[in-house]
Amino acid sequence: MRAICAAICLLASPALADQALPGWAVHDTGKSYDALVADTKAAVKEHGLIVVTQAGPTKAAAARGITIPGNRVIGVFNNDYAVRVLETSTAAMIEAPIRLYVTENDDGSARLSYKTPSFVFEPYTSQGGQALSDIAAELDQKFQSIAKTAVK
């Protein structure tokens, strides 16, 4: 059990996000973790998407007496995009909602990261073609706007 906890704590560590990961966008901010979570959810709504899912190990770990940095995955999408993606590739919908990742840094600041929608949907473009690529490009812009709003 301790090995599992150690693995979770290691995976939840923001240090891993410091590595340049292909297809990821990373936005640092001086905001606190709690402020960035709240501002990210508000920015999602402001830019026309919906928070569909949320998950994070921080509170559950604390309830078990384990302290880990703030860590929240926020899945976002909307029905318009769902219908449009399904028109191009049924398989691509496994990727929805697309996730935003808020992590707390050692200094108390927070970071917003995500895999770009173009990167997420790229494996399905052989089925979805240019229409799916166009949807992904729209979502890239939307996610960039969400991040810019959330971290300012």
Short mmCIF file of C-alpha atoms in Angstrom, two decimals:
data_model
loop_
_atom_site.label_atom_id
_atom_site.label_comp_id
_atom_site.label_asym_id
_atom_site.label_seq_id
_atom_site.Cartn_x
_atom_site.Cartn_y
_atom_site.Cartn_z
CA MET A 1 0.00 0.00 0.00
CA ARG A 2 2.84 2.40 0.80
CA ALA A 3 4.36 1.68 -2.60
CA ILE A 4 1.08 2.63 -4.26
CA CYS A 5 0.90 5.85 -2.23
CA ALA A 6 4.49 6.69 -3.13
CA ALA A 7 3.72 6.12 -6.80
CA ILE A 8 0.63 8.34 -6.61
CA CYS A 9 2.57 11.07 -4.82
CA LEU A 10 5.33 10.86 -7.41
CA LEU A 11 2.87 11.02 -10.29
CA ALA A 12 1.08 13.96 -8.66
CA SER A 13 4.32 15.88 -8.32
CA PRO A 14 4.47 19.09 -10.34
CA ALA A 15 8.14 18.37 -11.00
CA LEU A 16 7.05 15.92 -13.69
CA ALA A 17 5.21 18.74 -15.44
CA ASP A 18 8.52 20.63 -15.69
CA GLN A 19 9.61 18.23 -18.40
CA ALA A 20 8.81 19.29 -21.94
CA LEU A 21 6.09 16.84 -22.96
CA PRO A 22 5.10 16.69 -26.63
CA GLY A 23 1.65 18.09 -27.30
CA TRP A 24 1.31 19.82 -23.93
CA ALA A 25 0.67 23.49 -23.20
CA VAL A 26 1.94 24.69 -19.82
CA HIS A 27 0.95 28.00 -18.20
CA ASP A 28 2.62 29.09 -14.97
CA THR A 29 1.04 31.63 -12.67
CA GLY A 30 1.72 33.21 -9.32
CA LYS A 31 -1.81 32.35 -8.23
CA SER A 32 -2.46 29.87 -5.48
CA TYR A 33 -3.72 26.41 -6.36
CA ASP A 34 -7.23 27.10 -5.03
CA ALA A 35 -7.44 30.41 -6.90
CA LEU A 36 -6.29 28.81 -10.16
CA VAL A 37 -8.82 25.96 -9.83
CA ALA A 38 -11.64 28.48 -9.32
CA ASP A 39 -10.41 30.79 -12.09
CA THR A 40 -10.01 27.88 -14.51
CA LYS A 41 -13.60 26.74 -13.94
CA ALA A 42 -14.84 30.31 -14.43
CA ALA A 43 -12.77 30.67 -17.62
CA VAL A 44 -14.18 27.40 -19.00
CA LYS A 45 -17.69 28.77 -18.64
CA GLU A 46 -16.69 32.20 -19.99
CA HIS A 47 -15.31 30.60 -23.15
CA GLY A 48 -18.36 28.45 -23.90
CA LEU A 49 -17.37 25.06 -22.56
CA ILE A 50 -18.71 23.12 -19.58
CA VAL A 51 -16.92 21.43 -16.68
CA VAL A 52 -17.98 17.82 -17.19
CA THR A 53 -15.71 16.02 -14.71
CA GLN A 54 -13.34 16.82 -11.86
CA ALA A 55 -10.97 14.55 -10.01
CA GLY A 56 -7.93 14.91 -7.82
CA PRO A 57 -6.15 12.94 -5.13
CA THR A 58 -5.35 15.87 -2.80
CA LYS A 59 -8.42 15.86 -0.52
CA ALA A 60 -8.72 12.07 -0.44
CA ALA A 61 -5.04 11.79 0.49
CA ALA A 62 -5.50 14.40 3.23
CA ALA A 63 -8.41 12.41 4.64
CA ARG A 64 -5.97 9.52 4.96
CA GLY A 65 -3.38 11.72 6.70
CA ILE A 66 -1.19 12.13 3.61
CA THR A 67 -0.18 15.57 2.41
CA ILE A 68 0.44 16.02 -1.31
CA PRO A 69 0.50 19.17 -3.42
CA GLY A 70 -2.79 20.40 -4.89
CA ASN A 71 -3.67 18.37 -7.95
CA ARG A 72 -6.91 18.57 -9.94
CA VAL A 73 -7.95 17.30 -13.36
CA ILE A 74 -10.88 19.20 -14.87
CA GLY A 75 -12.58 17.62 -17.89
CA VAL A 76 -14.24 20.12 -20.22
CA PHE A 77 -16.33 19.90 -23.40
CA ASN A 78 -19.82 20.78 -24.62
CA ASN A 79 -22.58 19.09 -26.59
CA ASP A 80 -21.98 21.08 -29.76
CA TYR A 81 -18.43 19.76 -30.00
CA ALA A 82 -19.56 16.25 -29.03
CA VAL A 83 -22.06 16.10 -31.89
CA ARG A 84 -19.54 17.53 -34.36
CA VAL A 85 -16.78 15.10 -33.29
CA LEU A 86 -19.18 12.15 -33.55
CA GLU A 87 -20.02 13.19 -37.11
CA THR A 88 -16.35 12.67 -37.98
CA SER A 89 -15.20 9.77 -35.79
CA THR A 90 -17.07 7.74 -33.19
CA ALA A 91 -13.75 6.50 -31.79
CA ALA A 92 -12.50 10.06 -31.16
CA MET A 93 -15.21 10.65 -28.55
CA ILE A 94 -13.27 8.44 -26.13
CA GLU A 95 -11.09 11.54 -25.64
CA ALA A 96 -13.94 13.75 -24.44
CA PRO A 97 -13.99 15.53 -22.15
CA ILE A 98 -10.56 17.00 -22.78
CA ARG A 99 -8.72 17.61 -19.55
CA LEU A 100 -7.14 20.65 -17.95
CA TYR A 101 -4.61 19.90 -15.21
CA VAL A 102 -4.07 22.26 -12.26
CA THR A 103 -1.07 21.52 -10.06
CA GLU A 104 0.41 23.22 -7.02
CA ASN A 105 4.10 24.08 -7.07
CA ASP A 106 6.45 23.82 -4.09
CA ASP A 107 6.48 27.62 -3.69
CA GLY A 108 2.68 27.79 -3.36
CA SER A 109 2.09 28.99 -6.92
CA ALA A 110 0.11 26.95 -9.42
CA ARG A 111 0.34 25.74 -12.99
CA LEU A 112 -2.31 25.03 -15.61
CA SER A 113 -1.36 22.35 -18.15
CA TYR A 114 -3.19 20.39 -20.81
CA LYS A 115 -2.67 18.25 -23.85
CA THR A 116 -3.69 20.37 -26.82
CA PRO A 117 -6.91 19.21 -28.48
CA SER A 118 -5.02 18.82 -31.78
CA PHE A 119 -2.61 16.44 -30.06
CA VAL A 120 -5.46 14.57 -28.35
CA PHE A 121 -7.45 14.07 -31.57
CA GLU A 122 -4.50 13.49 -33.91
CA PRO A 123 -4.69 9.67 -33.73
CA TYR A 124 -8.26 9.82 -35.08
CA THR A 125 -7.68 12.08 -38.08
CA SER A 126 -7.41 9.09 -40.40
CA GLN A 127 -11.11 8.53 -39.61
CA GLY A 128 -12.25 12.09 -38.95
CA GLY A 129 -10.27 13.77 -41.71
CA GLN A 130 -10.01 17.50 -42.15
CA ALA A 131 -13.30 18.09 -40.33
CA LEU A 132 -11.89 16.60 -37.13
CA SER A 133 -8.64 18.53 -37.58
CA ASP A 134 -10.66 21.73 -37.94
CA ILE A 135 -12.63 20.99 -34.75
CA ALA A 136 -9.39 20.30 -32.90
CA ALA A 137 -7.92 23.59 -34.14
CA GLU A 138 -11.02 25.45 -32.89
CA LEU A 139 -10.63 23.75 -29.54
CA ASP A 140 -6.91 24.62 -29.46
CA GLN A 141 -7.88 28.29 -29.67
CA LYS A 142 -10.60 27.86 -27.05
CA PHE A 143 -8.24 26.10 -24.63
CA GLN A 144 -5.58 28.76 -25.18
CA SER A 145 -8.18 31.45 -24.37
CA ILE A 146 -9.27 29.55 -21.26
CA ALA A 147 -5.67 29.31 -20.07
CA LYS A 148 -4.94 32.96 -20.79
CA THR A 149 -8.04 34.04 -18.85
CA ALA A 150 -7.42 31.64 -15.96
CA VAL A 151 -3.78 32.51 -15.33
CA LYS A 152 -4.05 36.31 -15.63
#
